[in-house]
C-alpha cells in the first residue's frame, strides 16, 4: 500500500507549501540520508536567500520539521455504500506529521527538499442525503489522525 501511495503524486499550491513551512518549528533529530528515505518525496522549495549558484549535486541534512497542518500525501481504500436516501463514501487519508529537511543543490540552484517522516492516517466520510430527485451535501467528516499507515 505504501508503494501505491508513493506512486501517486499530489500537486499542492506554493501558498500551502510556504504556509506549512512558516508555521513549522524545526526539531533536530538523528540525520537520515536521502538514499535511506525512499520514495516519500514531498516537495521542494527554492532557497532564494543564498545569492550564489551551487556546483554539482549534493544534499545536507538540516533536521526534522513539524508540518502543521499535516501534509496530505494521498488516499487509499475508497468505498461507496448507499441505502435509503443516503450515499456514503469513505476512504483513508494518508499524510505526514513531520518531514526530513535537506538543503540540496539541484541544477545549479539551492532548494529545501522535504521527505516524509512520521506517517499518519485518518478516516474521511462523505455523506450525500438524496431524496425527491435532489441531493444535499456533501457533508464531510474527518476522523482523528493516528500514527502509521495500515
CSV table of C-alpha atoms in Angstrom, one decimal:
chain,number,residue,atom,x,y,z
A,1,UNK,CA,0.0,0.0,0.0
A,2,UNK,CA,2.9,2.4,0.8
A,3,UNK,CA,4.3,1.8,-2.7
A,4,UNK,CA,0.9,2.5,-4.2
A,5,UNK,CA,0.7,5.8,-2.4
A,6,UNK,CA,4.3,6.7,-3.2
A,7,UNK,CA,3.4,6.3,-6.9
A,8,UNK,CA,0.6,8.8,-6.6
A,9,UNK,CA,1.6,12.4,-6.8
A,10,UNK,CA,-0.4,15.2,-5.5
A,11,UNK,CA,0.0,18.8,-6.6
A,12,UNK,CA,0.0,21.4,-4.0
A,13,UNK,CA,0.0,25.1,-4.2
A,14,UNK,CA,3.0,27.2,-3.4
A,15,UNK,CA,0.9,29.0,-0.8
A,16,UNK,CA,0.2,25.8,1.0
A,17,UNK,CA,3.8,24.8,0.9
A,18,UNK,CA,5.0,28.2,2.2
A,19,UNK,CA,2.3,28.2,4.9
A,20,UNK,CA,3.3,24.8,6.1
A,21,UNK,CA,7.0,25.8,6.2
A,22,UNK,CA,6.3,29.1,8.0
A,23,UNK,CA,4.3,27.5,10.8
A,24,UNK,CA,6.7,24.6,11.2
A,25,UNK,CA,9.1,24.5,14.1
A,26,UNK,CA,12.4,22.9,13.5
A,27,UNK,CA,13.2,19.9,15.7
A,28,UNK,CA,16.6,18.3,15.2
A,29,UNK,CA,16.7,14.6,15.1
A,30,UNK,CA,19.2,11.9,14.1
A,31,UNK,CA,20.2,12.5,10.4
A,32,UNK,CA,18.7,10.4,7.8
A,33,UNK,CA,20.4,10.0,4.4
A,34,UNK,CA,18.3,10.9,1.3
A,35,UNK,CA,19.1,7.4,0.0
A,36,UNK,CA,17.5,5.8,3.1
A,37,UNK,CA,14.3,7.8,2.9
A,38,UNK,CA,13.0,6.1,-0.2
A,39,UNK,CA,10.0,7.2,-2.3
A,40,UNK,CA,8.3,9.5,0.1
A,41,UNK,CA,9.4,12.8,-1.5
A,42,UNK,CA,7.0,15.5,-0.6
A,43,UNK,CA,8.1,18.8,-2.2
A,44,UNK,CA,11.0,21.2,-2.8
A,45,UNK,CA,11.1,24.9,-2.4
A,46,UNK,CA,13.8,27.2,-3.9
A,47,UNK,CA,16.1,28.9,-1.3
A,48,UNK,CA,16.3,32.4,-2.6
A,49,UNK,CA,18.3,33.6,0.5
A,50,UNK,CA,21.5,32.1,-1.0
A,51,UNK,CA,22.9,34.5,-3.6
A,52,UNK,CA,25.2,32.0,-5.3
A,53,UNK,CA,24.8,29.1,-7.6
A,54,UNK,CA,25.8,25.7,-6.4
A,55,UNK,CA,28.1,23.3,-8.2
A,56,UNK,CA,27.5,19.6,-8.5
A,57,UNK,CA,24.7,17.6,-6.9
A,58,UNK,CA,24.7,17.3,-3.1
A,59,UNK,CA,22.4,17.5,-0.1
A,60,UNK,CA,22.9,18.5,3.5
A,61,UNK,CA,20.5,17.2,6.2
A,62,UNK,CA,19.1,20.1,8.2
A,63,UNK,CA,16.8,18.4,10.7
A,64,UNK,CA,13.2,17.4,11.0
A,65,UNK,CA,10.4,20.0,10.7
A,66,UNK,CA,6.9,19.6,12.1
A,67,UNK,CA,4.1,20.1,9.5
A,68,UNK,CA,1.1,22.0,10.6
A,69,UNK,CA,-1.3,21.2,9.2
A,70,UNK,CA,-0.2,17.6,8.4
A,71,UNK,CA,0.8,17.1,4.8
A,72,UNK,CA,-1.9,15.3,2.8
A,73,UNK,CA,0.1,12.7,0.8
A,74,UNK,CA,-2.6,10.5,-0.7
A,75,UNK,CA,-5.6,8.2,-0.1
A,76,UNK,CA,-6.5,4.6,-0.3
A,77,UNK,CA,-9.3,2.1,0.3
A,78,UNK,CA,-12.2,4.2,-1.3
A,79,UNK,CA,-15.6,2.6,-0.6
A,80,UNK,CA,-19.1,3.8,-1.6
A,81,UNK,CA,-22.3,2.5,0.0
A,82,UNK,CA,-25.9,3.6,-0.4
A,83,UNK,CA,-29.2,2.8,1.2
A,84,UNK,CA,-32.5,4.6,1.5
A,85,UNK,CA,-31.7,8.2,0.9
A,86,UNK,CA,-28.1,8.2,1.9
A,87,UNK,CA,-25.0,7.7,-0.2
A,88,UNK,CA,-21.8,7.3,1.9
A,89,UNK,CA,-18.2,7.4,0.6
A,90,UNK,CA,-15.3,6.5,2.9
A,91,UNK,CA,-11.6,6.4,2.4
A,92,UNK,CA,-8.3,6.5,4.4
A,93,UNK,CA,-6.3,9.8,4.0
A,94,UNK,CA,-2.6,9.3,4.3
A,95,UNK,CA,-0.3,12.0,5.5
A,96,UNK,CA,2.9,13.1,7.3
A,97,UNK,CA,3.2,15.0,10.6
A,98,UNK,CA,6.8,15.9,10.0
A,99,UNK,CA,9.4,15.9,7.3
A,100,UNK,CA,13.2,15.4,6.9
A,101,UNK,CA,14.6,18.7,5.6
A,102,UNK,CA,17.6,18.9,3.3
A,103,UNK,CA,19.3,21.8,1.6
A,104,UNK,CA,20.1,20.4,-1.9
A,105,UNK,CA,22.0,21.6,-4.9
A,106,UNK,CA,19.8,20.9,-8.0
A,107,UNK,CA,20.8,22.1,-11.4
A,108,UNK,CA,22.9,25.0,-10.1
A,109,UNK,CA,20.3,26.3,-7.6
A,110,UNK,CA,19.7,25.7,-3.8
A,111,UNK,CA,16.5,24.1,-2.7
A,112,UNK,CA,14.9,23.0,0.6
A,113,UNK,CA,13.8,19.4,-0.1
A,114,UNK,CA,11.4,17.6,2.1
A,115,UNK,CA,10.9,13.8,2.6
A,116,UNK,CA,8.0,12.3,4.7
A,117,UNK,CA,8.6,11.3,8.3
A,118,UNK,CA,6.1,10.4,10.9
A,119,UNK,CA,3.4,8.8,8.8
A,120,UNK,CA,-0.2,9.4,9.9
A,121,UNK,CA,-3.7,8.4,8.6
A,122,UNK,CA,-7.3,9.2,9.2
A,123,UNK,CA,-10.7,8.1,8.0
A,124,UNK,CA,-12.8,10.5,5.9
A,125,UNK,CA,-16.5,10.0,5.4
A,126,UNK,CA,-18.5,11.9,2.8
A,127,UNK,CA,-22.3,11.8,3.0
A,128,UNK,CA,-24.9,12.8,0.4
A,129,UNK,CA,-28.5,13.0,1.6
A,130,UNK,CA,-30.7,12.3,-1.5
A,131,UNK,CA,-34.5,12.3,-1.8
A,132,UNK,CA,-37.1,13.5,-4.3
A,133,UNK,CA,-34.6,13.7,-7.2
A,134,UNK,CA,-32.2,16.1,-5.4
A,135,UNK,CA,-29.2,15.7,-3.1
A,136,UNK,CA,-28.0,17.7,-0.2
A,137,UNK,CA,-24.3,17.7,0.7
A,138,UNK,CA,-21.6,16.6,0.6
A,139,UNK,CA,-21.2,16.5,4.3
A,140,UNK,CA,-17.6,15.7,5.1
A,141,UNK,CA,-16.5,14.2,8.4
A,142,UNK,CA,-12.8,13.7,9.3
A,143,UNK,CA,-11.6,11.2,11.9
A,144,UNK,CA,-8.7,11.8,14.2
A,145,UNK,CA,-5.2,11.4,12.8
A,146,UNK,CA,-3.5,8.2,14.1
A,147,UNK,CA,0.2,7.2,13.8
A,148,UNK,CA,1.3,5.0,10.9
A,149,UNK,CA,-0.2,3.6,7.8
A,150,UNK,CA,-2.3,0.4,7.9
